[in-house]
Structure formats: structure tokens, C-alpha cells
PDB file of C-alpha atoms in Angstrom:
ATOM      1  CA  UNK A   1     -14.873  37.175-129.936  1.00  0.00           C
ATOM      2  CA  UNK A   2     -17.315  37.893-127.095  1.00  0.00           C
ATOM      3  CA  UNK A   3     -17.502  34.178-126.252  1.00  0.00           C
ATOM      4  CA  UNK A   4     -13.701  33.808-126.203  1.00  0.00           C
ATOM      5  CA  UNK A   5     -13.279  36.816-123.894  1.00  0.00           C
ATOM      6  CA  UNK A   6     -15.975  35.651-121.497  1.00  0.00           C
ATOM      7  CA  UNK A   7     -14.721  32.051-121.445  1.00  0.00           C
ATOM      8  CA  UNK A   8     -11.092  33.100-120.876  1.00  0.00           C
ATOM      9  CA  UNK A   9     -11.987  35.317-117.920  1.00  0.00           C
ATOM     10  CA  UNK A  10     -14.353  32.692-116.514  1.00  0.00           C
ATOM     11  CA  UNK A  11     -11.749  29.900-116.632  1.00  0.00           C
ATOM     12  CA  UNK A  12      -9.069  32.193-115.185  1.00  0.00           C
ATOM     13  CA  UNK A  13     -11.200  33.299-112.215  1.00  0.00           C
ATOM     14  CA  UNK A  14     -12.399  29.716-111.620  1.00  0.00           C
ATOM     15  CA  UNK A  15      -8.814  28.421-111.584  1.00  0.00           C
ATOM     16  CA  UNK A  16      -7.683  31.198-109.219  1.00  0.00           C
ATOM     17  CA  UNK A  17     -10.533  30.512-106.804  1.00  0.00           C
ATOM     18  CA  UNK A  18      -9.914  26.747-106.828  1.00  0.00           C
ATOM     19  CA  UNK A  19      -6.244  27.423-106.118  1.00  0.00           C
ATOM     20  CA  UNK A  20      -7.159  29.750-103.232  1.00  0.00           C
ATOM     21  CA  UNK A  21      -9.535  27.139-101.774  1.00  0.00           C
ATOM     22  CA  UNK A  22      -6.862  24.439-101.953  1.00  0.00           C
ATOM     23  CA  UNK A  23      -4.279  26.731-100.372  1.00  0.00           C
ATOM     24  CA  UNK A  24      -6.371  28.095 -97.507  1.00  0.00           C
ATOM     25  CA  UNK A  25      -9.945  26.769 -97.177  1.00  0.00           C
ATOM     26  CA  UNK A  26     -12.252  28.585 -94.764  1.00  0.00           C
ATOM     27  CA  UNK A  27     -14.402  25.631 -93.673  1.00  0.00           C
ATOM     28  CA  UNK A  28     -14.271  21.852 -93.483  1.00  0.00           C
ATOM     29  CA  UNK A  29     -16.727  20.492 -96.071  1.00  0.00           C
ATOM     30  CA  UNK A  30     -19.325  17.808 -95.391  1.00  0.00           C
ATOM     31  CA  UNK A  31     -18.570  16.094 -98.700  1.00  0.00           C
ATOM     32  CA  UNK A  32     -15.399  15.723-100.728  1.00  0.00           C
ATOM     33  CA  UNK A  33     -15.002  17.644-103.979  1.00  0.00           C
ATOM     34  CA  UNK A  34     -15.278  14.394-105.893  1.00  0.00           C
ATOM     35  CA  UNK A  35     -18.676  13.740-104.336  1.00  0.00           C
ATOM     36  CA  UNK A  36     -20.104  17.209-105.177  1.00  0.00           C
ATOM     37  CA  UNK A  37     -18.218  18.683-108.098  1.00  0.00           C
ATOM     38  CA  UNK A  38     -19.395  16.279-110.843  1.00  0.00           C
ATOM     39  CA  UNK A  39     -23.001  17.355-110.185  1.00  0.00           C
ATOM     40  CA  UNK A  40     -22.222  21.064-109.777  1.00  0.00           C
ATOM     41  CA  UNK A  41     -20.040  21.196-112.882  1.00  0.00           C
ATOM     42  CA  UNK A  42     -22.375  18.874-114.779  1.00  0.00           C
ATOM     43  CA  UNK A  43     -25.374  21.126-114.268  1.00  0.00           C
ATOM     44  CA  UNK A  44     -23.489  24.198-115.525  1.00  0.00           C
ATOM     45  CA  UNK A  45     -22.581  22.240-118.671  1.00  0.00           C
ATOM     46  CA  UNK A  46     -26.281  21.402-119.171  1.00  0.00           C
ATOM     47  CA  UNK A  47     -27.230  25.050-118.475  1.00  0.00           C
ATOM     48  CA  UNK A  48     -24.782  26.315-121.084  1.00  0.00           C
ATOM     49  CA  UNK A  49     -25.958  23.824-123.721  1.00  0.00           C
ATOM     50  CA  UNK A  50     -29.658  24.527-123.157  1.00  0.00           C
ATOM     51  CA  UNK A  51     -29.120  28.304-123.121  1.00  0.00           C
ATOM     52  CA  UNK A  52     -27.177  28.162-126.381  1.00  0.00           C
ATOM     53  CA  UNK A  53     -29.826  26.009-128.041  1.00  0.00           C
ATOM     54  CA  UNK A  54     -32.818  27.977-126.728  1.00  0.00           C
ATOM     55  CA  UNK A  55     -31.402  31.497-127.071  1.00  0.00           C
ATOM     56  CA  UNK A  56     -28.410  31.308-129.435  1.00  0.00           C
ATOM     57  CA  UNK A  57     -27.818  35.060-129.559  1.00  0.00           C
ATOM     58  CA  UNK A  58     -28.297  35.531-125.804  1.00  0.00           C
ATOM     59  CA  UNK A  59     -28.742  38.923-124.152  1.00  0.00           C
ATOM     60  CA  UNK A  60     -26.352  40.515-126.651  1.00  0.00           C
ATOM     61  CA  UNK A  61     -28.710  39.436-129.446  1.00  0.00           C
ATOM     62  CA  UNK A  62     -31.602  41.202-127.695  1.00  0.00           C
ATOM     63  CA  UNK A  63     -29.517  44.372-127.453  1.00  0.00           C
ATOM     64  CA  UNK A  64     -28.597  44.178-131.154  1.00  0.00           C
ATOM     65  CA  UNK A  65     -32.277  43.782-132.067  1.00  0.00           C
ATOM     66  CA  UNK A  66     -33.237  46.789-129.904  1.00  0.00           C
ATOM     67  CA  UNK A  67     -30.489  48.828-131.563  1.00  0.00           C
ATOM     68  CA  UNK A  68     -31.700  47.894-135.046  1.00  0.00           C
ATOM     69  CA  UNK A  69     -35.304  48.726-134.142  1.00  0.00           C
ATOM     70  CA  UNK A  70     -34.394  51.934-132.335  1.00  0.00           C
ATOM     71  CA  UNK A  71     -36.206  50.929-129.154  1.00  0.00           C
ATOM     72  CA  UNK A  72     -35.110  51.330-125.554  1.00  0.00           C
ATOM     73  CA  UNK A  73     -33.971  54.316-123.506  1.00  0.00           C
ATOM     74  CA  UNK A  74     -30.427  54.657-124.810  1.00  0.00           C
ATOM     75  CA  UNK A  75     -31.522  54.177-128.420  1.00  0.00           C
ATOM     76  CA  UNK A  76     -33.842  57.164-128.053  1.00  0.00           C
ATOM     77  CA  UNK A  77     -31.681  59.576-126.071  1.00  0.00           C
ATOM     78  CA  UNK A  78     -28.109  60.301-127.076  1.00  0.00           C
ATOM     79  CA  UNK A  79     -25.666  60.271-124.161  1.00  0.00           C
ATOM     80  CA  UNK A  80     -21.903  59.638-124.103  1.00  0.00           C
ATOM     81  CA  UNK A  81     -21.099  55.935-124.434  1.00  0.00           C
ATOM     82  CA  UNK A  82     -19.246  55.811-121.106  1.00  0.00           C
ATOM     83  CA  UNK A  83     -22.298  57.185-119.283  1.00  0.00           C
ATOM     84  CA  UNK A  84     -24.638  54.727-121.012  1.00  0.00           C
ATOM     85  CA  UNK A  85     -22.325  51.847-120.066  1.00  0.00           C
ATOM     86  CA  UNK A  86     -22.098  52.918-116.407  1.00  0.00           C
ATOM     87  CA  UNK A  87     -25.852  53.508-116.062  1.00  0.00           C
ATOM     88  CA  UNK A  88     -26.688  50.260-117.880  1.00  0.00           C
ATOM     89  CA  UNK A  89     -24.342  48.338-115.596  1.00  0.00           C
ATOM     90  CA  UNK A  90     -25.900  49.794-112.436  1.00  0.00           C
ATOM     91  CA  UNK A  91     -29.470  49.276-113.674  1.00  0.00           C
ATOM     92  CA  UNK A  92     -28.718  45.695-114.720  1.00  0.00           C
ATOM     93  CA  UNK A  93     -27.289  45.051-111.273  1.00  0.00           C
ATOM     94  CA  UNK A  94     -30.468  46.363-109.621  1.00  0.00           C
ATOM     95  CA  UNK A  95     -32.537  44.134-111.913  1.00  0.00           C
ATOM     96  CA  UNK A  96     -30.465  41.083-110.879  1.00  0.00           C
ATOM     97  CA  UNK A  97     -30.836  42.030-107.219  1.00  0.00           C
ATOM     98  CA  UNK A  98     -34.641  42.107-107.512  1.00  0.00           C
ATOM     99  CA  UNK A  99     -34.661  38.992-109.673  1.00  0.00           C
ATOM    100  CA  UNK A 100     -32.750  37.177-106.931  1.00  0.00           C
ATOM    101  CA  UNK A 101     -35.129  38.492-104.287  1.00  0.00           C
ATOM    102  CA  UNK A 102     -38.151  37.398-106.345  1.00  0.00           C
ATOM    103  CA  UNK A 103     -36.714  33.886-106.702  1.00  0.00           C
ATOM    104  CA  UNK A 104     -36.705  33.678-102.908  1.00  0.00           C
ATOM    105  CA  UNK A 105     -40.127  35.201-102.296  1.00  0.00           C
ATOM    106  CA  UNK A 106     -42.305  33.682-105.042  1.00  0.00           C
ATOM    107  CA  UNK A 107     -42.940  29.987-104.271  1.00  0.00           C
ATOM    108  CA  UNK A 108     -42.829  28.650-107.839  1.00  0.00           C
ATOM    109  CA  UNK A 109     -39.557  30.495-108.467  1.00  0.00           C
ATOM    110  CA  UNK A 110     -38.119  29.325-105.142  1.00  0.00           C
ATOM    111  CA  UNK A 111     -38.687  25.736-106.291  1.00  0.00           C
ATOM    112  CA  UNK A 112     -36.117  26.410-109.009  1.00  0.00           C
ATOM    113  CA  UNK A 113     -33.726  28.510-106.942  1.00  0.00           C
ATOM    114  CA  UNK A 114     -33.535  26.052-104.049  1.00  0.00           C
ATOM    115  CA  UNK A 115     -31.333  23.864-106.296  1.00  0.00           C
ATOM    116  CA  UNK A 116     -28.668  26.492-105.631  1.00  0.00           C
ATOM    117  CA  UNK A 117     -29.323  26.649-101.886  1.00  0.00           C
ATOM    118  CA  UNK A 118     -29.632  22.902-101.355  1.00  0.00           C
ATOM    119  CA  UNK A 119     -25.872  22.515-101.838  1.00  0.00           C
ATOM    120  CA  UNK A 120     -24.748  21.089 -98.466  1.00  0.00           C
ATOM    121  CA  UNK A 121     -21.364  22.811 -98.807  1.00  0.00           C
ATOM    122  CA  UNK A 122     -20.215  26.231 -99.964  1.00  0.00           C
ATOM    123  CA  UNK A 123     -17.415  26.629-102.470  1.00  0.00           C
ATOM    124  CA  UNK A 124     -16.676  28.124-105.876  1.00  0.00           C
ATOM    125  CA  UNK A 125     -18.755  25.478-107.699  1.00  0.00           C
ATOM    126  CA  UNK A 126     -21.846  26.520-105.698  1.00  0.00           C
ATOM    127  CA  UNK A 127     -21.718  29.747-107.714  1.00  0.00           C
ATOM    128  CA  UNK A 128     -22.341  27.686-110.869  1.00  0.00           C
ATOM    129  CA  UNK A 129     -25.127  25.506-109.532  1.00  0.00           C
ATOM    130  CA  UNK A 130     -28.466  26.691-110.967  1.00  0.00           C
ATOM    131  CA  UNK A 131     -31.360  24.744-112.456  1.00  0.00           C
ATOM    132  CA  UNK A 132     -31.623  25.065-116.284  1.00  0.00           C
ATOM    133  CA  UNK A 133     -35.141  26.517-115.984  1.00  0.00           C
ATOM    134  CA  UNK A 134     -33.836  29.264-113.699  1.00  0.00           C
ATOM    135  CA  UNK A 135     -31.078  30.025-116.196  1.00  0.00           C
ATOM    136  CA  UNK A 136     -33.636  30.358-119.017  1.00  0.00           C
ATOM    137  CA  UNK A 137     -35.867  32.632-116.918  1.00  0.00           C
ATOM    138  CA  UNK A 138     -32.882  34.756-115.961  1.00  0.00           C
ATOM    139  CA  UNK A 139     -31.888  35.057-119.617  1.00  0.00           C
ATOM    140  CA  UNK A 140     -35.399  36.252-120.436  1.00  0.00           C
ATOM    141  CA  UNK A 141     -35.324  38.860-117.661  1.00  0.00           C
ATOM    142  CA  UNK A 142     -31.921  40.173-118.729  1.00  0.00           C
ATOM    143  CA  UNK A 143     -32.971  40.251-122.392  1.00  0.00           C
ATOM    144  CA  UNK A 144     -36.096  42.244-121.482  1.00  0.00           C
ATOM    145  CA  UNK A 145     -33.943  44.669-119.471  1.00  0.00           C
ATOM    146  CA  UNK A 146     -31.506  45.017-122.387  1.00  0.00           C
ATOM    147  CA  UNK A 147     -34.350  45.913-124.755  1.00  0.00           C
ATOM    148  CA  UNK A 148     -36.025  48.320-122.304  1.00  0.00           C
ATOM    149  CA  UNK A 149     -32.745  50.130-121.682  1.00  0.00           C
ATOM    150  CA  UNK A 150     -31.470  49.938-125.235  1.00  0.00           C
ATOM    151  CA  UNK A 151     -28.255  48.989-123.455  1.00  0.00           C
ATOM    152  CA  UNK A 152     -24.960  49.247-125.354  1.00  0.00           C
ATOM    153  CA  UNK A 153     -23.485  45.864-126.274  1.00  0.00           C
ATOM    154  CA  UNK A 154     -20.288  46.760-124.406  1.00  0.00           C
ATOM    155  CA  UNK A 155     -22.294  47.259-121.193  1.00  0.00           C
ATOM    156  CA  UNK A 156     -23.862  43.807-121.491  1.00  0.00           C
ATOM    157  CA  UNK A 157     -20.548  42.058-122.102  1.00  0.00           C
ATOM    158  CA  UNK A 158     -18.905  43.867-119.168  1.00  0.00           C
ATOM    159  CA  UNK A 159     -21.869  43.143-116.903  1.00  0.00           C
ATOM    160  CA  UNK A 160     -21.992  39.426-117.756  1.00  0.00           C
ATOM    161  CA  UNK A 161     -18.239  39.056-117.205  1.00  0.00           C
ATOM    162  CA  UNK A 162     -18.382  40.866-113.848  1.00  0.00           C
ATOM    163  CA  UNK A 163     -21.517  38.979-112.738  1.00  0.00           C
ATOM    164  CA  UNK A 164     -19.938  35.579-113.438  1.00  0.00           C
ATOM    165  CA  UNK A 165     -16.621  36.566-111.841  1.00  0.00           C
ATOM    166  CA  UNK A 166     -18.350  37.901-108.711  1.00  0.00           C
ATOM    167  CA  UNK A 167     -20.452  34.743-108.384  1.00  0.00           C
ATOM    168  CA  UNK A 168     -17.277  32.629-108.445  1.00  0.00           C
ATOM    169  CA  UNK A 169     -15.512  34.990-106.039  1.00  0.00           C
ATOM    170  CA  UNK A 170     -18.177  35.361-103.368  1.00  0.00           C
ATOM    171  CA  UNK A 171     -19.026  31.642-103.276  1.00  0.00           C
ATOM    172  CA  UNK A 172     -15.434  30.670-102.566  1.00  0.00           C
ATOM    173  CA  UNK A 173     -14.658  28.560 -99.506  1.00  0.00           C
ATOM    174  CA  UNK A 174     -12.131  31.185 -98.483  1.00  0.00           C
ATOM    175  CA  UNK A 175     -12.012  34.353 -96.424  1.00  0.00           C
ATOM    176  CA  UNK A 176     -10.254  37.663 -96.839  1.00  0.00           C
ATOM    177  CA  UNK A 177      -8.034  38.810 -93.957  1.00  0.00           C
ATOM    178  CA  UNK A 178     -10.348  40.439 -91.364  1.00  0.00           C
ATOM    179  CA  UNK A 179      -8.967  43.953 -91.888  1.00  0.00           C
ATOM    180  CA  UNK A 180      -9.480  43.701 -95.652  1.00  0.00           C
ATOM    181  CA  UNK A 181     -12.845  41.970 -95.333  1.00  0.00           C
ATOM    182  CA  UNK A 182     -14.248  44.870 -93.300  1.00  0.00           C
ATOM    183  CA  UNK A 183     -13.173  47.311 -95.995  1.00  0.00           C
ATOM    184  CA  UNK A 184     -14.115  45.289 -99.074  1.00  0.00           C
ATOM    185  CA  UNK A 185     -17.647  44.483 -97.848  1.00  0.00           C
ATOM    186  CA  UNK A 186     -18.460  48.194 -97.850  1.00  0.00           C
ATOM    187  CA  UNK A 187     -18.462  47.944-101.651  1.00  0.00           C
ATOM    188  CA  UNK A 188     -18.471  44.291-102.719  1.00  0.00           C
ATOM    189  CA  UNK A 189     -20.265  41.156-101.568  1.00  0.00           C
ATOM    190  CA  UNK A 190     -17.561  39.134 -99.835  1.00  0.00           C
ATOM    191  CA  UNK A 191     -17.486  35.417 -99.094  1.00  0.00           C
ATOM    192  CA  UNK A 192     -18.338  36.160 -95.448  1.00  0.00           C
ATOM    193  CA  UNK A 193     -21.455  38.108 -96.455  1.00  0.00           C
ATOM    194  CA  UNK A 194     -22.664  35.672 -99.068  1.00  0.00           C
ATOM    195  CA  UNK A 195     -22.067  32.662 -96.826  1.00  0.00           C
ATOM    196  CA  UNK A 196     -24.771  34.144 -94.560  1.00  0.00           C
ATOM    197  CA  UNK A 197     -27.151  34.005 -97.536  1.00  0.00           C
ATOM    198  CA  UNK A 198     -26.554  30.234 -97.716  1.00  0.00           C
ATOM    199  CA  UNK A 199     -27.403  29.689 -94.050  1.00  0.00           C
ATOM    200  CA  UNK A 200     -30.189  27.240 -93.228  1.00  0.00           C
ATOM    201  CA  UNK A 201     -31.693  29.956 -90.980  1.00  0.00           C
ATOM    202  CA  UNK A 202     -34.551  31.364 -93.049  1.00  0.00           C
ATOM    203  CA  UNK A 203     -34.102  35.005 -91.991  1.00  0.00           C
ATOM    204  CA  UNK A 204     -30.450  34.823 -93.029  1.00  0.00           C
ATOM    205  CA  UNK A 205     -31.202  33.027 -96.299  1.00  0.00           C
ATOM    206  CA  UNK A 206     -33.620  35.838 -97.134  1.00  0.00           C
ATOM    207  CA  UNK A 207     -30.948  38.516 -96.895  1.00  0.00           C
ATOM    208  CA  UNK A 208     -27.720  39.582 -98.625  1.00  0.00           C
ATOM    209  CA  UNK A 209     -29.183  39.104-102.112  1.00  0.00           C
ATOM    210  CA  UNK A 210     -26.484  41.046-103.944  1.00  0.00           C
ATOM    211  CA  UNK A 211     -24.031  39.248-106.200  1.00  0.00           C
ATOM    212  CA  UNK A 212     -21.598  42.080-106.839  1.00  0.00           C
ATOM    213  CA  UNK A 213     -21.983  45.268-104.787  1.00  0.00           C
ATOM    214  CA  UNK A 214     -23.401  45.362-101.259  1.00  0.00           C
ATOM    215  CA  UNK A 215     -25.155  48.726-101.776  1.00  0.00           C
ATOM    216  CA  UNK A 216     -28.524  47.338-102.818  1.00  0.00           C
ATOM    217  CA  UNK A 217     -28.904  45.247 -99.668  1.00  0.00           C
ATOM    218  CA  UNK A 218     -28.284  48.360 -97.576  1.00  0.00           C
ATOM    219  CA  UNK A 219     -30.597  50.466 -99.731  1.00  0.00           C
ATOM    220  CA  UNK A 220     -33.466  47.951 -99.846  1.00  0.00           C
ATOM    221  CA  UNK A 221     -33.165  46.794 -96.217  1.00  0.00           C
ATOM    222  CA  UNK A 222     -32.009  43.209 -96.814  1.00  0.00           C
ATOM    223  CA  UNK A 223     -28.531  43.407 -95.302  1.00  0.00           C
ATOM    224  CA  UNK A 224     -27.356  41.021 -92.574  1.00  0.00           C
ATOM    225  CA  UNK A 225     -23.972  41.891 -91.125  1.00  0.00           C
ATOM    226  CA  UNK A 226     -23.255  38.772 -89.053  1.00  0.00           C
ATOM    227  CA  UNK A 227     -24.772  35.261 -88.838  1.00  0.00           C
ATOM    228  CA  UNK A 228     -26.437  34.216 -85.592  1.00  0.00           C
ATOM    229  CA  UNK A 229     -24.194  31.125 -85.267  1.00  0.00           C
ATOM    230  CA  UNK A 230     -20.980  32.989 -86.009  1.00  0.00           C
ATOM    231  CA  UNK A 231     -18.965  32.876 -89.207  1.00  0.00           C
ATOM    232  CA  UNK A 232     -17.313  29.511 -88.514  1.00  0.00           C
ATOM    233  CA  UNK A 233     -20.510  27.721 -87.527  1.00  0.00           C
ATOM    234  CA  UNK A 234     -23.078  28.623 -90.183  1.00  0.00           C
ATOM    235  CA  UNK A 235     -25.203  25.600 -91.076  1.00  0.00           C
ATOM    236  CA  UNK A 236     -25.002  25.619 -94.875  1.00  0.00           C
ATOM    237  CA  UNK A 237     -27.882  24.322 -97.001  1.00  0.00           C
ATOM    238  CA  UNK A 238     -31.601  23.743 -96.506  1.00  0.00           C
ATOM    239  CA  UNK A 239     -33.011  21.872 -93.515  1.00  0.00           C
ATOM    240  CA  UNK A 240     -35.369  19.746 -95.608  1.00  0.00           C
ATOM    241  CA  UNK A 241     -32.716  18.809 -98.192  1.00  0.00           C
ATOM    242  CA  UNK A 242     -30.125  16.684 -96.403  1.00  0.00           C
ATOM    243  CA  UNK A 243     -30.256  13.587 -98.594  1.00  0.00           C
ATOM    244  CA  UNK A 244     -26.895  13.398-100.343  1.00  0.00           C
ATOM    245  CA  UNK A 245     -28.388  11.398-103.215  1.00  0.00           C
ATOM    246  CA  UNK A 246     -30.594  14.398-103.970  1.00  0.00           C
ATOM    247  CA  UNK A 247     -28.249  17.282-103.198  1.00  0.00           C
ATOM    248  CA  UNK A 248     -24.943  15.958-104.552  1.00  0.00           C
ATOM    249  CA  UNK A 249     -26.035  13.988-107.628  1.00  0.00           C
ATOM    250  CA  UNK A 250     -26.762  15.552-111.017  1.00  0.00           C
ATOM    251  CA  UNK A 251     -30.062  13.734-111.477  1.00  0.00           C
ATOM    252  CA  UNK A 252     -31.042  14.763-107.951  1.00  0.00           C
ATOM    253  CA  UNK A 253     -30.370  18.454-108.679  1.00  0.00           C
ATOM    254  CA  UNK A 254     -32.548  18.341-111.779  1.00  0.00           C
ATOM    255  CA  UNK A 255     -35.384  16.766-109.744  1.00  0.00           C
ATOM    256  CA  UNK A 256     -35.352  19.142-106.762  1.00  0.00           C
ATOM    257  CA  UNK A 257     -37.912  21.652-108.187  1.00  0.00           C
ATOM    258  CA  UNK A 258     -40.395  18.844-108.708  1.00  0.00           C
ATOM    259  CA  UNK A 259     -40.095  17.258-105.247  1.00  0.00           C
TER     260      UNK A 259
END
């Protein structure tokens, strides 16, 4: 049931974002969709297969184990379910923020994460483009957090759904109307904010780490409000990864951490 719910929401949000991009794209892309999408969608298929084979029960399985063993904060204290879900969601989001920041700051982890940033264009499929080894590490981090918190299963399902939906949303090659964008970014990471994170300018790449809410970037001093080149002229990608055979081909994406 969990898988059906997550897949239905994922496909729905993906379809809506693709429709929005076709209707009103923000930027002219360097490559056509047919040149980039097979690799970006292919790697998410590989990620899903490897994750299912390596960790069949996923983060939910870790939470079930913690519940059975009576370990973790919320399996020791007894608080209302709604409060446990809200706190678990917020704490998970902080964990993902710091995980993302670590993948930028620790060289061996950056080798994996640069697969995501080496995309020469920025659209909804960029939000799916992660190396399988990064996906496995992320699963391990989230599973450890689930056990430490003793997080309710409902909180994990809600968090995973929101995380995936936000990643699709804020990587879209679209833009909210300026009046709405200014309001929404006070709470959520918008496309305009996250596009800055995909700038080839290092100081901008190392900012705006949030995937869902923009609070953590403000709180932990990693917020960049505007790109130096202006919103319409951000140079997307990494300076040292301009070879299309490496950055737009599935085999190339899998090789990037080792080059």
C-alpha cells in the first residue's frame, strides 16, 4: 500500500511538472530532452532497483524494527501521534539538510553528489539524477535517523512523499509569478532559489541546501537570495564537466565519481 501511494503521488507530480515545463519553460536548455532524459530517467530506474535489492524494507523497515525493539526517542517517551509525526518530519528535514551540506563539503561524498550537479541543464529530471552509491548512503542515513528517533511509520511515509515531491517541484524549469515567488520562498525552496544552488559559481553552489523549507538555510547561514549573474543568466552545471558524452549519457553519469 505504501509503495502504491508513493508511486501514485510521484507520477502525478512528475506529470504536472513536465506539463508546466512544456507550457511555460523558464530557460532555453543547452540540450534537448531526448538528449538528456534517457540518462536522467535511466539512472533513477537503476537507483530504485539497487535500493530495493540492497534494502528491501527501506527506511520504513528500520522504523518497524526500532518499534519492535523499543528503541529510539518516540518508542521510549509517549507523546500524541500528531506531535511525534510533526517533530519527526522536522528532524528528518534537518538531517537531510546536513546530509546535503556534507555531500558538498566532504570530498569523497562530493565525488558522488557531483553527478547531480554536472547536469548541464536544469529541469524536473535533474531532481531524479543521483548516483546509486549516493542513494544507498542516503538510505543508510535516513534509516539511522528513523531508529534514533523511533519515528512513527506515518511520519516516514509522509516525509518521503514530501521530499520526492519537493525535489521534482524545485528542480522544474519553470518560475512562479514574481509576486507569488517572493511569498512562497519565505517558507518553501522555490525553483528560483534552487536554481542558484546549481550555479557553476562555487559560492552559489555551496548555498541553498534545503530541499523543502527555506528555514534551515536562513538558520544555518547558507542562504543566497539572488545569483550574481541574475536569474536568467545563471551558468548551470560544473565548469570541469562540460563533455556531453559524460554529463548526458547514462554510462557517463555512472563514471563521474571515478573520474
